[in-house]
PDB file of C-alpha atoms in Angstrom:
ATOM      1  CA  MET A   1    -206.782 -21.256  31.113  1.00  0.00           C
ATOM      2  CA  CYS A   2    -210.443 -21.720  30.052  1.00  0.00           C
ATOM      3  CA  VAL A   3    -210.517 -25.203  31.597  1.00  0.00           C
ATOM      4  CA  LEU A   4    -209.149 -23.844  34.893  1.00  0.00           C
ATOM      5  CA  LEU A   5    -211.768 -21.056  34.995  1.00  0.00           C
ATOM      6  CA  GLY A   6    -214.502 -23.578  34.206  1.00  0.00           C
ATOM      7  CA  LEU A   7    -213.397 -25.860  37.052  1.00  0.00           C
ATOM      8  CA  LEU A   8    -213.247 -22.951  39.482  1.00  0.00           C
ATOM      9  CA  THR A   9    -216.770 -21.870  38.504  1.00  0.00           C
ATOM     10  CA  MET A  10    -218.179 -25.398  38.935  1.00  0.00           C
ATOM     11  CA  THR A  11    -216.429 -25.806  42.293  1.00  0.00           C
ATOM     12  CA  ALA A  12    -217.757 -22.483  43.571  1.00  0.00           C
ATOM     13  CA  ALA A  13    -221.300 -23.286  42.440  1.00  0.00           C
ATOM     14  CA  GLY A  14    -221.186 -26.671  44.165  1.00  0.00           C
ATOM     15  CA  CYS A  15    -220.355 -25.097  47.509  1.00  0.00           C
ATOM     16  CA  SER A  16    -223.125 -22.545  47.706  1.00  0.00           C
ATOM     17  CA  GLN A  17    -226.224 -22.984  49.849  1.00  0.00           C
ATOM     18  CA  PRO A  18    -229.714 -22.922  48.336  1.00  0.00           C
ATOM     19  CA  ALA A  19    -231.260 -19.473  47.949  1.00  0.00           C
ATOM     20  CA  GLY A  20    -233.277 -18.436  50.950  1.00  0.00           C
ATOM     21  CA  ASP A  21    -231.510 -20.852  53.319  1.00  0.00           C
ATOM     22  CA  ASP A  22    -230.158 -18.635  56.075  1.00  0.00           C
ATOM     23  CA  THR A  23    -229.342 -21.308  58.620  1.00  0.00           C
ATOM     24  CA  ASN A  24    -225.835 -22.313  59.613  1.00  0.00           C
ATOM     25  CA  LYS A  25    -224.687 -25.575  58.022  1.00  0.00           C
ATOM     26  CA  ASN A  26    -222.023 -27.903  59.342  1.00  0.00           C
ATOM     27  CA  ASN A  27    -219.338 -28.991  56.916  1.00  0.00           C
ATOM     28  CA  SER A  28    -219.249 -32.720  57.655  1.00  0.00           C
ATOM     29  CA  ALA A  29    -215.737 -33.163  56.248  1.00  0.00           C
ATOM     30  CA  SER A  30    -214.098 -30.492  58.391  1.00  0.00           C
ATOM     31  CA  GLY A  31    -216.574 -30.057  61.268  1.00  0.00           C
ATOM     32  CA  GLN A  32    -216.604 -26.310  60.564  1.00  0.00           C
ATOM     33  CA  THR A  33    -219.708 -24.162  60.532  1.00  0.00           C
ATOM     34  CA  MET A  34    -220.384 -22.349  57.284  1.00  0.00           C
ATOM     35  CA  PRO A  35    -221.470 -18.705  57.645  1.00  0.00           C
ATOM     36  CA  ALA A  36    -225.183 -17.994  57.173  1.00  0.00           C
ATOM     37  CA  THR A  37    -226.243 -16.632  53.804  1.00  0.00           C
ATOM     38  CA  GLN A  38    -228.660 -13.746  53.537  1.00  0.00           C
ATOM     39  CA  GLU A  39    -232.205 -14.357  52.321  1.00  0.00           C
ATOM     40  CA  THR A  40    -232.710 -12.966  48.868  1.00  0.00           C
ATOM     41  CA  TYR A  41    -236.475 -12.627  49.065  1.00  0.00           C
ATOM     42  CA  GLU A  42    -239.321 -11.194  51.071  1.00  0.00           C
ATOM     43  CA  GLU A  43    -242.523 -13.026  51.908  1.00  0.00           C
ATOM     44  CA  VAL A  44    -245.598 -11.169  53.138  1.00  0.00           C
ATOM     45  CA  LYS A  45    -248.114 -13.447  54.880  1.00  0.00           C
ATOM     46  CA  THR A  46    -251.843 -13.016  55.315  1.00  0.00           C
ATOM     47  CA  PHE A  47    -255.039 -15.026  55.825  1.00  0.00           C
ATOM     48  CA  MET A  48    -258.247 -15.515  53.867  1.00  0.00           C
ATOM     49  CA  GLY A  49    -260.356 -12.363  53.726  1.00  0.00           C
ATOM     50  CA  GLU A  50    -257.412 -10.135  54.641  1.00  0.00           C
ATOM     51  CA  SER A  51    -255.345  -8.061  52.216  1.00  0.00           C
ATOM     52  CA  ALA A  52    -251.562  -8.089  52.008  1.00  0.00           C
ATOM     53  CA  THR A  53    -249.269  -5.864  49.986  1.00  0.00           C
ATOM     54  CA  TYR A  54    -245.966  -6.747  48.355  1.00  0.00           C
ATOM     55  CA  GLY A  55    -244.356  -3.717  46.748  1.00  0.00           C
ATOM     56  CA  ASP A  56    -247.316  -1.934  45.195  1.00  0.00           C
ATOM     57  CA  MET A  57    -249.416  -5.050  44.555  1.00  0.00           C
ATOM     58  CA  THR A  58    -252.196  -5.910  47.027  1.00  0.00           C
ATOM     59  CA  VAL A  59    -253.785  -9.376  47.132  1.00  0.00           C
ATOM     60  CA  THR A  60    -256.934 -10.644  48.842  1.00  0.00           C
ATOM     61  CA  VAL A  61    -258.340 -14.185  48.730  1.00  0.00           C
ATOM     62  CA  SER A  62    -262.025 -13.885  49.560  1.00  0.00           C
ATOM     63  CA  LYS A  63    -263.151 -17.471  49.087  1.00  0.00           C
ATOM     64  CA  VAL A  64    -261.749 -20.995  48.710  1.00  0.00           C
ATOM     65  CA  GLU A  65    -264.165 -23.674  47.523  1.00  0.00           C
ATOM     66  CA  ASP A  66    -264.232 -27.443  47.132  1.00  0.00           C
ATOM     67  CA  PRO A  67    -266.344 -28.279  44.068  1.00  0.00           C
ATOM     68  CA  GLU A  68    -266.132 -31.983  45.021  1.00  0.00           C
ATOM     69  CA  ILE A  69    -264.249 -32.870  41.830  1.00  0.00           C
ATOM     70  CA  ILE A  70    -261.511 -35.506  41.775  1.00  0.00           C
ATOM     71  CA  MET A  71    -259.129 -35.083  38.843  1.00  0.00           C
ATOM     72  CA  GLU A  72    -258.949 -38.275  36.785  1.00  0.00           C
ATOM     73  CA  ASN A  73    -255.329 -37.800  35.686  1.00  0.00           C
ATOM     74  CA  SER A  74    -253.853 -37.249  39.181  1.00  0.00           C
ATOM     75  CA  GLY A  75    -256.417 -38.478  41.716  1.00  0.00           C
ATOM     76  CA  LYS A  76    -256.133 -35.092  43.450  1.00  0.00           C
ATOM     77  CA  MET A  77    -259.041 -32.839  44.320  1.00  0.00           C
ATOM     78  CA  ALA A  78    -259.872 -29.599  42.541  1.00  0.00           C
ATOM     79  CA  ILE A  79    -260.012 -26.463  44.655  1.00  0.00           C
ATOM     80  CA  PHE A  80    -261.201 -23.012  43.518  1.00  0.00           C
ATOM     81  CA  PHE A  81    -259.933 -19.622  44.744  1.00  0.00           C
ATOM     82  CA  ASP A  82    -261.537 -16.168  44.382  1.00  0.00           C
ATOM     83  CA  VAL A  83    -258.683 -13.629  44.225  1.00  0.00           C
ATOM     84  CA  THR A  84    -258.613  -9.833  44.037  1.00  0.00           C
ATOM     85  CA  ILE A  85    -255.443  -7.986  43.002  1.00  0.00           C
ATOM     86  CA  GLU A  86    -254.903  -4.244  43.200  1.00  0.00           C
ATOM     87  CA  ASN A  87    -252.164  -2.746  41.038  1.00  0.00           C
ATOM     88  CA  GLY A  88    -250.762   0.239  42.923  1.00  0.00           C
ATOM     89  CA  THR A  89    -247.954   0.747  40.410  1.00  0.00           C
ATOM     90  CA  GLU A  90    -247.828   3.273  37.592  1.00  0.00           C
ATOM     91  CA  GLU A  91    -247.532   0.513  34.973  1.00  0.00           C
ATOM     92  CA  THR A  92    -249.782  -2.167  33.527  1.00  0.00           C
ATOM     93  CA  VAL A  93    -248.976  -5.535  35.119  1.00  0.00           C
ATOM     94  CA  VAL A  94    -249.622  -8.871  33.410  1.00  0.00           C
ATOM     95  CA  THR A  95    -250.898 -11.490  35.853  1.00  0.00           C
ATOM     96  CA  ASN A  96    -251.738 -15.085  35.043  1.00  0.00           C
ATOM     97  CA  TYR A  97    -252.066 -18.411  36.779  1.00  0.00           C
ATOM     98  CA  LEU A  98    -249.031 -19.988  35.097  1.00  0.00           C
ATOM     99  CA  ASN A  99    -246.485 -17.302  35.970  1.00  0.00           C
ATOM    100  CA  ASN A 100    -247.682 -15.586  39.122  1.00  0.00           C
ATOM    101  CA  PHE A 101    -249.085 -18.272  41.420  1.00  0.00           C
ATOM    102  CA  ALA A 102    -247.910 -21.374  43.293  1.00  0.00           C
ATOM    103  CA  VAL A 103    -249.128 -23.391  46.299  1.00  0.00           C
ATOM    104  CA  THR A 104    -247.647 -25.122  49.302  1.00  0.00           C
ATOM    105  CA  VAL A 105    -249.635 -28.087  50.612  1.00  0.00           C
ATOM    106  CA  ASP A 106    -248.710 -29.497  54.024  1.00  0.00           C
ATOM    107  CA  GLY A 107    -245.185 -28.136  53.661  1.00  0.00           C
ATOM    108  CA  THR A 108    -244.577 -29.261  50.055  1.00  0.00           C
ATOM    109  CA  TYR A 109    -244.139 -26.441  47.517  1.00  0.00           C
ATOM    110  CA  TYR A 110    -245.717 -26.877  44.071  1.00  0.00           C
ATOM    111  CA  GLU A 111    -244.949 -24.649  41.107  1.00  0.00           C
ATOM    112  CA  SER A 112    -247.865 -23.581  38.937  1.00  0.00           C
ATOM    113  CA  SER A 113    -247.216 -26.279  36.326  1.00  0.00           C
ATOM    114  CA  ASP A 114    -247.735 -28.939  39.030  1.00  0.00           C
ATOM    115  CA  CYS A 115    -251.037 -27.660  40.414  1.00  0.00           C
ATOM    116  CA  PHE A 116    -252.635 -25.011  38.140  1.00  0.00           C
ATOM    117  CA  THR A 117    -253.078 -27.438  35.274  1.00  0.00           C
ATOM    118  CA  ILE A 118    -255.137 -27.030  32.124  1.00  0.00           C
ATOM    119  CA  PRO A 119    -257.511 -29.903  33.127  1.00  0.00           C
ATOM    120  CA  VAL A 120    -258.352 -28.260  36.480  1.00  0.00           C
ATOM    121  CA  MET A 121    -258.761 -24.853  34.805  1.00  0.00           C
ATOM    122  CA  LYS A 122    -261.209 -26.519  32.395  1.00  0.00           C
ATOM    123  CA  LYS A 123    -263.128 -27.872  35.411  1.00  0.00           C
ATOM    124  CA  LEU A 124    -263.263 -24.310  36.787  1.00  0.00           C
ATOM    125  CA  TYR A 125    -264.754 -23.045  33.527  1.00  0.00           C
ATOM    126  CA  ASP A 126    -267.175 -25.983  33.162  1.00  0.00           C
ATOM    127  CA  THR A 127    -268.384 -25.587  36.764  1.00  0.00           C
ATOM    128  CA  THR A 128    -268.496 -21.800  37.215  1.00  0.00           C
ATOM    129  CA  GLY A 129    -268.231 -20.298  33.732  1.00  0.00           C
ATOM    130  CA  GLU A 130    -265.133 -18.404  34.948  1.00  0.00           C
ATOM    131  CA  GLU A 131    -261.933 -18.263  32.922  1.00  0.00           C
ATOM    132  CA  ALA A 132    -258.658 -18.812  34.804  1.00  0.00           C
ATOM    133  CA  PHE A 133    -256.900 -15.712  36.120  1.00  0.00           C
ATOM    134  CA  GLN A 134    -255.039 -14.393  33.096  1.00  0.00           C
ATOM    135  CA  THR A 135    -255.184 -10.658  32.475  1.00  0.00           C
ATOM    136  CA  GLU A 136    -253.474  -7.298  32.327  1.00  0.00           C
ATOM    137  CA  ILE A 137    -254.095  -5.077  35.340  1.00  0.00           C
ATOM    138  CA  ALA A 138    -253.934  -1.408  34.420  1.00  0.00           C
ATOM    139  CA  ALA A 139    -252.037   1.026  36.655  1.00  0.00           C
ATOM    140  CA  GLY A 140    -254.183   1.832  39.692  1.00  0.00           C
ATOM    141  CA  ALA A 141    -256.816  -0.777  38.776  1.00  0.00           C
ATOM    142  CA  THR A 142    -258.285  -3.566  40.892  1.00  0.00           C
ATOM    143  CA  ILE A 143    -259.496  -6.814  39.362  1.00  0.00           C
ATOM    144  CA  SER A 144    -261.011 -10.020  40.676  1.00  0.00           C
ATOM    145  CA  GLY A 145    -260.643 -13.459  39.181  1.00  0.00           C
ATOM    146  CA  SER A 146    -260.621 -17.170  39.837  1.00  0.00           C
ATOM    147  CA  LEU A 147    -258.003 -19.881  40.058  1.00  0.00           C
ATOM    148  CA  ALA A 148    -258.260 -23.646  40.258  1.00  0.00           C
ATOM    149  CA  ALA A 149    -255.606 -25.976  41.604  1.00  0.00           C
ATOM    150  CA  GLU A 150    -255.110 -29.702  41.987  1.00  0.00           C
ATOM    151  CA  VAL A 151    -254.184 -30.545  45.597  1.00  0.00           C
ATOM    152  CA  PRO A 152    -253.928 -33.747  47.669  1.00  0.00           C
ATOM    153  CA  LYS A 153    -257.357 -34.758  49.029  1.00  0.00           C
ATOM    154  CA  ASP A 154    -256.622 -34.854  52.759  1.00  0.00           C
ATOM    155  CA  PHE A 155    -254.529 -31.712  53.148  1.00  0.00           C
ATOM    156  CA  LYS A 156    -254.333 -29.890  56.482  1.00  0.00           C
ATOM    157  CA  GLU A 157    -252.554 -26.655  55.436  1.00  0.00           C
ATOM    158  CA  LEU A 158    -252.664 -24.887  52.109  1.00  0.00           C
ATOM    159  CA  HIS A 159    -250.762 -21.726  51.187  1.00  0.00           C
ATOM    160  CA  LEU A 160    -251.582 -19.834  48.001  1.00  0.00           C
ATOM    161  CA  HIS A 161    -248.624 -17.748  46.793  1.00  0.00           C
ATOM    162  CA  TYR A 162    -248.976 -14.691  44.570  1.00  0.00           C
ATOM    163  CA  ILE A 163    -245.605 -13.927  42.966  1.00  0.00           C
ATOM    164  CA  PRO A 164    -245.518 -10.434  41.425  1.00  0.00           C
ATOM    165  CA  LYS A 165    -241.908 -10.687  40.175  1.00  0.00           C
ATOM    166  CA  THR A 166    -241.815 -13.897  38.175  1.00  0.00           C
ATOM    167  CA  THR A 167    -238.011 -13.929  38.159  1.00  0.00           C
ATOM    168  CA  ASP A 168    -237.904 -14.048  41.999  1.00  0.00           C
ATOM    169  CA  ARG A 169    -240.162 -16.926  43.112  1.00  0.00           C
ATOM    170  CA  GLY A 170    -239.462 -16.334  46.816  1.00  0.00           C
ATOM    171  CA  SER A 171    -240.702 -12.728  46.763  1.00  0.00           C
ATOM    172  CA  ARG A 172    -244.407 -13.194  47.272  1.00  0.00           C
ATOM    173  CA  VAL A 173    -247.641 -12.747  49.156  1.00  0.00           C
ATOM    174  CA  THR A 174    -248.602 -15.972  50.914  1.00  0.00           C
ATOM    175  CA  VAL A 175    -252.209 -16.545  51.938  1.00  0.00           C
ATOM    176  CA  GLU A 176    -252.188 -19.119  54.735  1.00  0.00           C
ATOM    177  CA  LEU A 177    -255.227 -21.400  54.669  1.00  0.00           C
ATOM    178  CA  SER A 178    -256.338 -24.509  56.504  1.00  0.00           C
ATOM    179  CA  ALA A 179    -258.783 -27.222  55.504  1.00  0.00           C
ATOM    180  CA  GLU A 180    -261.396 -25.421  57.665  1.00  0.00           C
ATOM    181  CA  ASP A 181    -261.185 -22.339  55.392  1.00  0.00           C
ATOM    182  CA  VAL A 182    -262.464 -24.349  52.419  1.00  0.00           C
ATOM    183  CA  THR A 183    -266.225 -24.341  51.869  1.00  0.00           C
ATOM    184  CA  LYS A 184    -268.264 -26.655  49.645  1.00  0.00           C
ATOM    185  CA  ALA A 185    -269.052 -25.053  46.282  1.00  0.00           C
ATOM    186  CA  GLU A 186    -272.666 -24.104  45.723  1.00  0.00           C
TER     187      GLU A 186
END
């Protein structure tokens, strides 16, 4: 009985579509169209200098800078972000670069561990004296902080994602940026 239930569970899991994919898919074996699944997340989009709110958390990216640093370990460039987050909830919210941020570069999504690395955060501190964004935001408080990411050198589009609910990576504020939005660091 346990073996049968295990096989049924594995079979059902193998047939599901990826989360967030709400397009119709053709079943190549039968030629049938699978029904669309519902998106399980919400994405709020904004641009540099503009604020966007997801739930009760408001995010603004005021500046994106190129410090002209190439990371030795990856060959990618360092890029610095100035971010402001307003906590409109009635609870203290922990926010840090490893759990609450990600980037998409020219259509490729990178989790924090792939781009917000310790070496690039060290470059941020060595260059600006700023610690990486890692703090508690009290209820009703607004804080500003910095982030540093490793990104491919010749990118065209860059999206910074703030993810308030770390268990739901698709629910986020996305700040859409282009290479023209990046200024040289002073």
